[in-house]
Amino acid sequence: AQKVTQAQTEISVVEKEDVTLDCVYETRDTTYYLFWYKQPPSGELVFLIRRNSFDEQNEISGRYSWNFQKSTSSFNFTITASQVVDSAVYFCALSEAGFNKFYFGSGTKLNVKP
Amino acid sequence: GAVVSQHPSRVICKSGTSVKIECRSLDFQATTMFWYRQFPKKSLMLMATSNEGSKATYEQGVEKDKFLINHASLTLSTLTVTSAHPEDSSFYICSARRRDTEAFFGQGTRLTVV
C-alpha cells in the first residue's frame, strides 16, 4: 500500500535560516511520482515540484532544493535562507503511475519568524 | 500548467440544506476528476474518483448518498453535500486530470455548516 510520512508536524525557524522538510514514502510500484505542494493559509495547493521514480537527480530552483533517494525512500525538501513568506503547510505526496490517486503526507507546518 | 477552477471558494449554509461545489477544468478536457477533503490541520483525503459519463468511485468510508458527485462533461464535475451538518464543515479540493497526465488542483472550497 502507498503511504507518505512527514514526521515533522511543525517547524519554527528564524528568517534566513535553512530548513529541511522530511518526506518518507512507501510503495510497491516501480513507477510512481513524488510531489511537493505548498498550502498557504488561503488553502490552495501550490505546486512546487514533481519527480518520477526513475529520475534521482537532485533539483534546485532558486532557494528551493530537493533530495530524492530511492535507497531510503525519501524525498526531502530544503529551503535555503528562509523568508517569512515561506510560512505555510507543506505537503509531500505520492502518485501512482497514471496519476490516478494522490497519497498525501500529513503535512509540515513551517513558521518562519522575522 | 493547466487551470482548474473551483466555485465557490467559501460557502456557509444552514444545517439540513444541500450545497453544490463546482470544479471546472478551464483549458483542458478532464477525463478524470478527484474530490478530496481536508479536516482542519489535517492532510487531504481522497473521497472519490469520477470519470466523465460514469458513476463515481467512492473511497471506503465515504457516504455516497451524502456526497453526490456528478461528472457530466469533460470540463465539469460537481460535489453536492446533501443535508449538510456541522460535521461536514471542511475544506474540499478537487483535481482534474487529462488522459495520462498529472492532475491539477482547484483552489478549494471552505464549507461551513451552521
Coordinates of N, CA and C in Angstrom, one line a residue:
Chain A
A1 N 0.8 -1.2 0.0 CA 0.0 0.0 0.0 C 0.9 1.2 0.0
Q2 N 0.3 2.3 -0.6 CA 1.1 3.5 -0.7 C 0.9 4.3 0.6
K3 N 2.0 4.9 1.0 CA 2.0 5.7 2.3 C 3.0 6.8 2.2
V4 N 2.7 8.0 2.7 CA 3.7 9.0 2.8 C 3.7 9.5 4.2
T5 N 4.9 9.6 4.7 CA 5.1 10.1 6.1 C 5.9 11.3 6.2
Q6 N 5.3 12.3 6.8 CA 6.0 13.6 7.1 C 6.1 13.6 8.7
A7 N 7.2 13.3 9.2 CA 7.3 13.1 10.7 C 7.3 14.5 11.4
Q8 N 7.7 15.5 10.7 CA 7.7 16.8 11.4 C 6.4 17.5 11.2
T9 N 5.7 17.6 12.4 CA 4.4 18.3 12.3 C 4.5 19.8 12.2
E10 N 5.4 20.4 12.9 CA 5.6 21.8 12.8 C 7.1 22.2 13.1
I11 N 7.5 23.1 12.3 CA 8.9 23.6 12.4 C 8.9 25.1 12.5
S12 N 9.7 25.6 13.4 CA 9.8 27.1 13.5 C 11.3 27.5 13.3
V13 N 11.5 28.4 12.5 CA 12.9 28.9 12.2 C 12.8 30.4 12.2
V14 N 14.0 31.0 12.3 CA 14.1 32.4 12.2 C 14.5 32.7 10.7
E15 N 14.0 33.8 10.2 CA 14.3 34.2 8.9 C 15.8 34.1 8.6
K16 N 16.1 33.6 7.3 CA 17.5 33.4 6.8 C 18.1 32.1 7.2
E17 N 17.4 31.4 8.1 CA 17.9 30.0 8.4 C 17.5 29.1 7.3
D18 N 18.3 28.0 7.1 CA 18.0 27.0 6.2 C 17.1 26.0 6.9
V19 N 16.2 25.3 6.2 CA 15.3 24.4 6.8 C 15.0 23.2 5.9
T20 N 15.0 22.0 6.4 CA 14.8 20.8 5.6 C 13.5 20.1 6.1
L21 N 12.6 19.9 5.2 CA 11.4 19.2 5.5 C 11.5 17.7 5.0
D22 N 11.2 16.8 5.9 CA 11.5 15.4 5.5 C 10.2 14.7 5.0
C23 N 10.4 13.8 4.1 CA 9.3 13.0 3.5 C 9.8 11.6 3.2
V24 N 9.1 10.6 3.8 CA 9.5 9.2 3.5 C 8.2 8.6 2.9
Y25 N 8.4 7.8 1.9 CA 7.3 7.2 1.3 C 7.4 5.7 1.2
E26 N 6.3 5.0 1.0 CA 6.2 3.6 0.8 C 5.4 3.3 -0.4
T27 N 5.9 2.4 -1.3 CA 5.1 2.0 -2.4 C 5.7 0.7 -2.9
R28 N 4.9 -0.1 -3.6 CA 5.4 -1.4 -4.2 C 5.6 -1.2 -5.7
D29 N 5.0 0.0 -6.2 CA 5.1 0.3 -7.6 C 6.6 0.6 -8.0
T30 N 6.9 0.3 -9.2 CA 8.2 0.7 -9.7 C 8.2 2.0 -10.4
T31 N 7.0 2.3 -10.9 CA 6.8 3.7 -11.5 C 5.8 4.5 -10.6
Y32 N 6.3 5.6 -10.2 CA 5.5 6.5 -9.4 C 6.0 7.9 -9.5
Y33 N 5.2 8.8 -8.9 CA 5.6 10.2 -8.9 C 5.6 10.8 -7.5
L34 N 6.5 11.6 -7.2 CA 6.5 12.3 -5.9 C 6.4 13.8 -6.2
F35 N 5.6 14.4 -5.2 CA 5.3 15.8 -5.4 C 5.6 16.6 -4.0
W36 N 5.8 17.8 -4.2 CA 5.7 18.7 -3.0 C 4.7 19.9 -3.4
Y37 N 3.9 20.2 -2.4 CA 2.9 21.3 -2.5 C 3.0 22.2 -1.3
K38 N 2.8 23.4 -1.6 CA 2.7 24.4 -0.5 C 1.3 24.9 -0.3
Q39 N 0.8 24.9 0.9 CA -0.5 25.3 1.2 C -0.5 26.5 2.1
P40 N -0.7 27.7 1.5 CA -0.7 28.9 2.4 C -2.0 29.0 3.1
P41 N -2.2 29.9 4.0 CA -3.5 30.0 4.8 C -4.7 30.1 4.0
S42 N -4.6 30.6 2.8 CA -5.8 30.7 1.9 C -6.3 29.4 1.5
G43 N -5.5 28.4 1.5 CA -5.9 27.0 1.3 C -5.5 26.3 0.0
E44 N -5.3 27.1 -1.0 CA -5.0 26.5 -2.3 C -3.7 25.7 -2.3
L45 N -3.6 24.7 -3.1 CA -2.3 23.9 -3.1 C -1.5 24.5 -4.3
V46 N -0.3 24.9 -3.9 CA 0.6 25.5 -4.8 C 1.7 24.4 -5.2
F47 N 1.7 24.0 -6.5 CA 2.6 23.0 -6.9 C 4.0 23.5 -6.8
L48 N 4.9 22.7 -6.3 CA 6.3 23.1 -6.2 C 7.2 22.2 -7.1
I49 N 7.0 20.9 -7.1 CA 7.9 20.0 -7.9 C 7.2 18.7 -8.1
R50 N 7.5 18.0 -9.2 CA 7.2 16.7 -9.5 C 8.4 15.9 -9.8
R51 N 8.5 14.7 -9.3 CA 9.7 13.8 -9.6 C 9.2 12.5 -10.0
N52 N 9.7 11.9 -11.1 CA 9.3 10.5 -11.3 C 10.3 9.5 -10.7
S53 N 9.9 8.3 -10.6 CA 10.7 7.4 -9.8 C 12.0 7.0 -10.5
F54 N 12.1 7.3 -11.8 CA 13.3 7.0 -12.5 C 14.4 8.1 -12.5
D55 N 14.0 9.2 -11.9 CA 14.9 10.4 -12.0 C 15.3 10.7 -10.6
E56 N 16.5 10.3 -10.2 CA 17.0 10.6 -8.9 C 17.9 11.8 -8.8
Q57 N 17.9 12.5 -9.9 CA 18.8 13.7 -9.8 C 18.2 14.7 -8.8
N58 N 19.0 15.3 -8.1 CA 18.5 16.4 -7.2 C 18.2 17.6 -8.0
E59 N 17.3 18.4 -7.5 CA 17.0 19.6 -8.2 C 17.0 20.8 -7.4
I60 N 17.4 21.9 -8.0 CA 17.5 23.2 -7.3 C 16.7 24.2 -8.1
S61 N 15.9 24.9 -7.4 CA 15.1 26.0 -8.0 C 15.1 27.2 -7.1
G62 N 16.0 28.1 -7.4 CA 16.2 29.3 -6.5 C 16.6 28.9 -5.1
R63 N 15.8 29.2 -4.1 CA 16.1 28.9 -2.7 C 15.7 27.5 -2.4
Y64 N 14.9 26.8 -3.3 CA 14.4 25.5 -3.0 C 15.3 24.4 -3.6
S65 N 15.4 23.3 -2.9 CA 16.2 22.2 -3.4 C 15.5 20.9 -2.9
W66 N 15.6 19.9 -3.7 CA 15.0 18.6 -3.3 C 16.0 17.5 -3.5
N67 N 16.0 16.6 -2.5 CA 16.9 15.4 -2.5 C 16.1 14.2 -2.5
F68 N 16.2 13.5 -3.6 CA 15.4 12.2 -3.8 C 16.4 11.0 -3.7
Q69 N 16.1 10.2 -2.8 CA 16.9 9.0 -2.6 C 16.1 7.7 -2.5
K70 N 16.1 7.0 -3.6 CA 15.3 5.8 -3.6 C 15.8 4.7 -2.6
S71 N 17.0 4.7 -2.3 CA 17.6 3.7 -1.4 C 17.0 3.9 0.0
T72 N 16.6 5.1 0.4 CA 16.0 5.3 1.7 C 14.5 5.7 1.5
S73 N 14.0 5.7 0.3 CA 12.6 6.1 0.1 C 12.3 7.5 0.6
S74 N 13.2 8.4 0.4 CA 13.0 9.7 0.9 C 13.0 10.8 -0.2
F75 N 12.3 11.8 0.0 CA 12.2 12.9 -0.9 C 12.1 14.2 -0.1
N76 N 13.3 14.6 0.4 CA 13.4 15.8 1.3 C 13.4 17.1 0.5
F77 N 12.9 18.1 1.2 CA 12.8 19.5 0.6 C 13.6 20.5 1.5
T78 N 14.5 21.2 0.9 CA 15.2 22.2 1.7 C 15.0 23.6 1.2
I79 N 14.7 24.5 2.1 CA 14.6 25.9 1.8 C 15.8 26.6 2.4
T80 N 16.5 27.2 1.5 CA 17.7 28.0 1.9 C 17.4 29.4 2.2
A81 N 17.9 30.0 3.2 CA 17.7 31.4 3.6 C 16.2 31.7 3.6
S82 N 15.5 31.0 4.5 CA 14.1 31.1 4.6 C 13.6 32.5 4.8
Q83 N 12.4 32.7 4.3 CA 11.8 34.1 4.4 C 10.4 33.9 5.0
V84 N 9.9 35.0 5.6 CA 8.6 34.9 6.2 C 7.5 34.4 5.3
V85 N 7.6 34.8 4.0 CA 6.6 34.3 3.0 C 6.6 32.8 2.8
D86 N 7.7 32.2 3.3 CA 7.7 30.7 3.2 C 6.8 30.0 4.2
S87 N 6.3 30.8 5.1 CA 5.4 30.2 6.2 C 4.2 29.6 5.5
A88 N 3.9 28.4 5.8 CA 2.8 27.6 5.1 C 2.9 26.2 5.6
V89 N 1.9 25.4 5.2 CA 1.9 24.0 5.4 C 2.4 23.4 4.1
Y90 N 3.4 22.5 4.2 CA 4.0 21.8 3.0 C 3.6 20.3 3.0
F91 N 3.1 19.9 1.9 CA 2.7 18.5 1.8 C 3.6 17.8 0.8
C92 N 4.0 16.6 1.1 CA 4.6 15.7 0.2 C 3.5 14.7 -0.2
A93 N 3.6 14.3 -1.5 CA 2.6 13.4 -2.0 C 3.2 12.4 -3.0
L94 N 2.5 11.3 -3.0 CA 2.9 10.2 -3.9 C 1.7 9.9 -4.9
S95 N 2.0 9.7 -6.1 CA 1.0 9.4 -7.1 C 1.4 8.1 -7.8
E96 N 0.4 7.3 -8.1 CA 0.6 6.1 -8.8 C 1.0 6.5 -10.3
A97 N 1.5 5.5 -11.0 CA 1.7 5.7 -12.4 C 0.3 5.9 -13.0
G98 N 0.1 6.9 -13.9 CA -1.2 7.2 -14.4 C -1.9 8.3 -13.6
F99 N -1.3 8.7 -12.5 CA -1.8 9.8 -11.7 C -3.3 9.5 -11.3
N100 N -3.6 8.3 -10.9 CA -5.0 8.0 -10.5 C -5.3 8.5 -9.1
K101 N -4.4 8.4 -8.3 CA -4.6 8.8 -6.9 C -3.4 9.5 -6.4
F102 N -3.6 10.5 -5.5 CA -2.5 11.1 -4.7 C -2.6 10.6 -3.3
Y103 N -1.5 10.3 -2.8 CA -1.5 10.0 -1.3 C -0.6 11.0 -0.7
F104 N -1.3 11.8 0.2 CA -0.6 12.9 0.8 C -0.1 12.5 2.2
G105 N 1.1 13.1 2.5 CA 1.5 13.1 3.9 C 0.7 14.0 4.8
S106 N 1.0 14.0 6.0 CA 0.1 14.7 7.0 C 0.5 16.2 7.0
G107 N 1.5 16.6 6.3 CA 1.9 18.0 6.2 C 2.9 18.4 7.3
T108 N 3.7 19.4 6.9 CA 4.6 20.0 7.9 C 4.3 21.5 7.9
K109 N 3.9 22.0 9.0 CA 3.7 23.5 9.1 C 5.0 24.2 9.4
L110 N 5.4 25.1 8.5 CA 6.6 25.8 8.7 C 6.3 27.3 9.1
N111 N 6.9 27.7 10.2 CA 6.7 29.0 10.7 C 8.1 29.7 10.5
V112 N 8.1 30.7 9.8 CA 9.4 31.5 9.6 C 9.2 32.8 10.3
K113 N 9.9 33.1 11.3 CA 9.8 34.3 12.1 C 10.8 35.3 11.7
P114 N 10.4 36.6 11.7 CA 11.3 37.7 11.3 C 12.4 37.9 12.3
Chain B
G1 N 1.0 25.5 -16.4 CA 0.2 24.3 -16.0 C -1.3 24.6 -16.4
A2 N -2.1 23.5 -16.4 CA -3.5 23.6 -16.7 C -4.2 24.3 -15.5
V3 N -5.4 24.9 -15.8 CA -6.1 25.6 -14.8 C -7.4 24.9 -14.4
V4 N -7.5 24.7 -13.1 CA -8.7 24.1 -12.6 C -9.4 25.1 -11.6
S5 N -10.6 25.4 -11.9 CA -11.3 26.4 -11.1 C -12.4 25.8 -10.2
Q6 N -12.5 26.2 -9.0 CA -13.5 25.7 -8.1 C -14.4 26.8 -7.6
H7 N -15.6 26.5 -7.5 CA -16.6 27.6 -7.1 C -17.7 27.0 -6.2
P8 N -18.0 27.6 -5.2 CA -17.5 28.8 -4.6 C -16.2 28.6 -3.8
S9 N -15.5 29.6 -3.5 CA -14.3 29.4 -2.7 C -14.7 29.3 -1.2
R10 N -15.8 29.9 -0.8 CA -16.3 29.8 0.5 C -17.8 29.7 0.5
V11 N -18.4 28.9 1.4 CA -19.8 28.9 1.4 C -20.2 28.5 2.9
I12 N -21.2 29.2 3.3 CA -21.8 29.0 4.6 C -23.3 28.6 4.4
C13 N -23.7 27.5 4.9 CA -25.0 27.0 4.7 C -25.6 26.6 6.1
K14 N -26.9 26.5 6.1 CA -27.6 26.1 7.3 C -27.7 24.6 7.4
S15 N -27.7 24.1 8.6 CA -27.8 22.6 8.8 C -29.1 22.1 8.1
G16 N -28.9 21.0 7.4 CA -30.1 20.4 6.8 C -30.3 20.8 5.3
T17 N -29.5 21.8 4.9 CA -29.6 22.2 3.5 C -28.5 21.5 2.7
S18 N -28.7 21.6 1.4 CA -27.6 21.0 0.5 C -26.8 22.0 -0.2
V19 N -25.6 21.8 -0.5 CA -24.7 22.7 -1.1 C -24.0 22.1 -2.2
K20 N -23.8 22.8 -3.3 CA -23.1 22.2 -4.5 C -21.8 23.0 -4.7
I21 N -20.8 22.2 -5.0 CA -19.5 22.8 -5.3 C -19.1 22.4 -6.7
E22 N -18.7 23.3 -7.5 CA -18.3 23.0 -8.9 C -16.8 23.0 -9.1
C23 N -16.4 22.1 -9.9 CA -15.0 22.0 -10.3 C -14.9 22.0 -11.8
R24 N -14.2 23.0 -12.4 CA -14.1 23.1 -13.8 C -12.7 23.1 -14.3
S25 N -12.4 22.4 -15.3 CA -11.1 22.4 -16.0 C -11.3 23.5 -17.1
L26 N -10.5 24.5 -17.0 CA -10.7 25.7 -17.9 C -10.1 25.6 -19.2
D27 N -9.0 24.9 -19.3 CA -8.3 24.9 -20.6 C -7.9 23.5 -21.0
F28 N -8.6 22.5 -20.5 CA -8.3 21.1 -21.0 C -9.5 20.3 -20.7
Q29 N -9.6 19.1 -21.3 CA -10.7 18.2 -21.1 C -10.2 17.2 -20.0
A30 N -11.0 17.1 -18.9 CA -10.6 16.3 -17.8 C -11.3 14.9 -17.9
T31 N -10.6 13.9 -18.2 CA -11.2 12.6 -18.3 C -11.5 12.1 -16.9
T32 N -10.8 12.5 -15.9 CA -11.0 12.1 -14.6 C -10.9 13.2 -13.6
M33 N -11.8 13.3 -12.7 CA -11.7 14.3 -11.6 C -11.7 13.6 -10.2
F34 N -11.1 14.2 -9.3 CA -11.0 13.7 -8.0 C -11.5 14.7 -7.0
W35 N -12.1 14.2 -5.9 CA -12.5 15.1 -4.8 C -11.8 14.7 -3.5
Y36 N -11.2 15.7 -2.9 CA -10.5 15.5 -1.6 C -11.2 16.3 -0.5
R37 N -11.0 15.8 0.7 CA -11.5 16.6 1.8 C -10.3 16.7 2.8
Q38 N -10.3 17.9 3.4 CA -9.2 18.2 4.3 C -9.8 18.7 5.6
F39 N -9.7 18.0 6.7 CA -10.1 18.5 8.0 C -9.1 19.5 8.5
P40 N -9.5 20.3 9.5 CA -8.6 21.3 10.0 C -7.3 20.7 10.5
K41 N -6.2 21.3 10.0 CA -4.9 20.9 10.4 C -4.6 19.4 10.1
K42 N -5.2 18.9 9.1 CA -5.0 17.5 8.7 C -4.7 17.4 7.2
S43 N -4.4 16.2 6.8 CA -4.0 16.0 5.4 C -5.2 15.9 4.5
L44 N -5.0 15.8 3.3 CA -6.0 15.7 2.3 C -6.4 14.2 2.1
M45 N -7.6 13.9 2.2 CA -8.0 12.5 2.0 C -8.9 12.4 0.8
L46 N -8.6 11.5 -0.1 CA -9.4 11.3 -1.3 C -10.8 10.8 -0.9
M47 N -11.8 11.4 -1.5 CA -13.2 11.0 -1.2 C -13.7 10.1 -2.3
A48 N -13.4 10.5 -3.6 CA -14.0 9.8 -4.7 C -13.3 10.2 -6.0
T49 N -13.4 9.3 -6.9 CA -12.8 9.5 -8.3 C -14.0 9.4 -9.3
S50 N -14.1 10.3 -10.2 CA -15.1 10.3 -11.2 C -14.6 10.4 -12.6
N51 N -15.1 9.5 -13.4 CA -14.7 9.6 -14.8 C -15.9 10.1 -15.6
E52 N -15.7 10.9 -16.6 CA -16.8 11.5 -17.3 C -17.8 10.5 -17.9
G53 N -19.0 10.8 -17.6 CA -20.1 9.9 -18.1 C -20.3 8.7 -17.3
S54 N -19.6 8.4 -16.2 CA -19.8 7.2 -15.4 C -20.0 7.6 -14.0
K55 N -20.4 6.6 -13.2 CA -20.6 6.8 -11.8 C -19.3 7.0 -11.0
A56 N -19.3 7.8 -10.0 CA -18.1 8.0 -9.2 C -17.7 6.7 -8.4
T57 N -16.5 6.6 -8.2 CA -16.0 5.5 -7.3 C -15.6 6.1 -6.0
Y58 N -16.2 5.7 -4.9 CA -16.0 6.3 -3.6 C -15.0 5.5 -2.8
E59 N -14.2 6.2 -2.0 CA -13.3 5.6 -1.1 C -14.0 5.0 0.1
Q60 N -13.4 4.0 0.6 CA -14.1 3.4 1.8 C -14.4 4.4 2.9
G61 N -15.6 4.3 3.4 CA -16.0 5.2 4.5 C -16.6 6.4 4.1
V62 N -16.6 6.7 2.8 CA -17.3 7.9 2.3 C -18.7 7.6 1.9
E63 N -19.7 8.3 2.4 CA -21.1 8.0 2.1 C -21.5 8.6 0.8
K64 N -21.8 7.7 -0.1 CA -22.1 8.2 -1.5 C -23.5 8.9 -1.6
D65 N -24.4 8.6 -0.7 CA -25.6 9.3 -0.6 C -25.5 10.7 0.0
K66 N -24.5 10.8 0.7 CA -24.2 12.1 1.4 C -23.4 13.1 0.5
F67 N -22.5 12.5 -0.2 CA -21.7 13.3 -1.1 C -21.9 12.9 -2.5
L68 N -22.8 13.6 -3.2 CA -23.2 13.2 -4.6 C -22.2 13.8 -5.5
I69 N -21.6 13.0 -6.4 CA -20.7 13.5 -7.4 C -21.2 13.3 -8.8
N70 N -21.2 14.3 -9.6 CA -21.6 14.2 -11.0 C -20.5 14.7 -11.9
H71 N -20.2 14.0 -12.9 CA -19.1 14.4 -13.8 C -19.8 14.3 -15.2
A72 N -20.6 15.3 -15.4 CA -21.5 15.3 -16.6 C -20.8 15.6 -17.9
S73 N -19.7 16.4 -17.8 CA -19.0 16.7 -19.0 C -17.5 16.6 -18.8
L74 N -16.7 16.8 -19.8 CA -15.3 16.7 -19.7 C -14.6 17.9 -19.0
T75 N -15.4 18.9 -18.7 CA -14.9 20.1 -18.1 C -15.5 20.4 -16.7
L76 N -16.5 19.6 -16.3 CA -17.2 20.0 -15.1 C -17.5 18.8 -14.3
S77 N -17.2 18.9 -13.0 CA -17.7 17.9 -12.0 C -18.2 18.7 -10.8
T78 N -19.3 18.1 -10.2 CA -19.9 18.8 -9.1 C -19.9 17.8 -7.9
L79 N -19.8 18.4 -6.7 CA -19.9 17.7 -5.5 C -21.1 18.3 -4.7
T80 N -22.1 17.6 -4.4 CA -23.2 18.1 -3.7 C -23.2 17.4 -2.3
V81 N -23.1 18.3 -1.3 CA -23.2 17.8 0.1 C -24.7 17.9 0.5
T82 N -25.3 16.7 0.6 CA -26.7 16.7 0.9 C -27.0 16.7 2.4
S83 N -28.1 17.4 2.8 CA -28.5 17.5 4.2 C -27.3 17.8 5.1
A84 N -26.6 18.9 4.8 CA -25.3 19.1 5.4 C -25.5 19.3 6.9
H85 N -24.5 18.9 7.7 CA -24.5 19.0 9.1 C -23.2 19.7 9.5
P86 N -23.1 20.2 10.7 CA -21.8 20.9 11.1 C -20.6 20.0 10.9
E87 N -20.7 18.7 11.1 CA -19.5 17.8 11.0 C -19.1 17.7 9.5
D88 N -19.9 18.2 8.6 CA -19.5 18.2 7.2 C -18.6 19.4 6.9
S89 N -18.5 20.3 7.8 CA -17.7 21.5 7.6 C -16.3 21.1 7.4
S90 N -15.7 21.6 6.3 CA -14.4 21.1 5.9 C -13.9 21.9 4.7
F91 N -12.7 21.6 4.3 CA -12.1 22.2 3.1 C -12.1 21.1 2.0
Y92 N -12.8 21.4 0.9 CA -12.9 20.4 -0.1 C -12.1 20.9 -1.3
I93 N -11.3 20.0 -1.9 CA -10.5 20.3 -3.0 C -10.7 19.3 -4.1
C94 N -10.8 19.8 -5.4 CA -10.9 18.9 -6.5 C -9.6 18.9 -7.3
S95 N -9.5 17.9 -8.0 CA -8.4 17.9 -9.0 C -8.8 17.3 -10.3
A96 N -8.2 17.7 -11.4 CA -8.7 17.2 -12.7 C -7.5 16.7 -13.5
R97 N -7.7 15.6 -14.2 CA -6.6 15.0 -14.9 C -7.0 14.8 -16.4
R98 N -6.1 15.1 -17.3 CA -6.2 14.7 -18.7 C -5.7 13.3 -18.8
R99 N -6.0 12.7 -19.9 CA -5.6 11.3 -20.1 C -4.1 11.2 -20.0
D100 N -3.6 10.4 -19.1 CA -2.2 10.1 -19.0 C -1.3 11.3 -18.6
T101 N -1.9 12.2 -18.0 CA -1.1 13.4 -17.5 C -1.4 13.6 -16.0
E102 N -0.6 14.4 -15.4 CA -0.8 14.6 -14.0 C -2.1 15.4 -13.7
A103 N -2.5 15.3 -12.5 CA -3.7 16.0 -12.1 C -3.3 17.4 -11.6
F104 N -4.3 18.3 -11.8 CA -4.1 19.7 -11.3 C -5.2 20.0 -10.3
F105 N -4.9 20.8 -9.3 CA -5.8 21.1 -8.2 C -6.5 22.4 -8.4
G106 N -7.8 22.4 -7.9 CA -8.5 23.6 -7.8 C -8.1 24.4 -6.5
Q107 N -8.7 25.5 -6.3 CA -8.3 26.4 -5.2 C -8.9 26.0 -3.9
G108 N -9.9 25.1 -4.0 CA -10.5 24.6 -2.7 C -11.8 25.4 -2.4
T109 N -12.6 24.8 -1.6 CA -13.9 25.4 -1.1 C -14.0 25.1 0.4
R110 N -14.1 26.2 1.1 CA -14.2 26.1 2.5 C -15.7 26.1 2.9
L111 N -16.2 25.0 3.3 CA -17.6 24.8 3.7 C -17.8 24.9 5.2
T112 N -18.7 25.8 5.6 CA -19.1 25.9 7.0 C -20.6 25.7 7.1
V113 N -20.9 24.7 7.9 CA -22.4 24.4 8.1 C -22.7 24.9 9.5
V114 N -23.7 25.8 9.6 CA -24.1 26.4 10.9 C -25.5 25.9 11.3

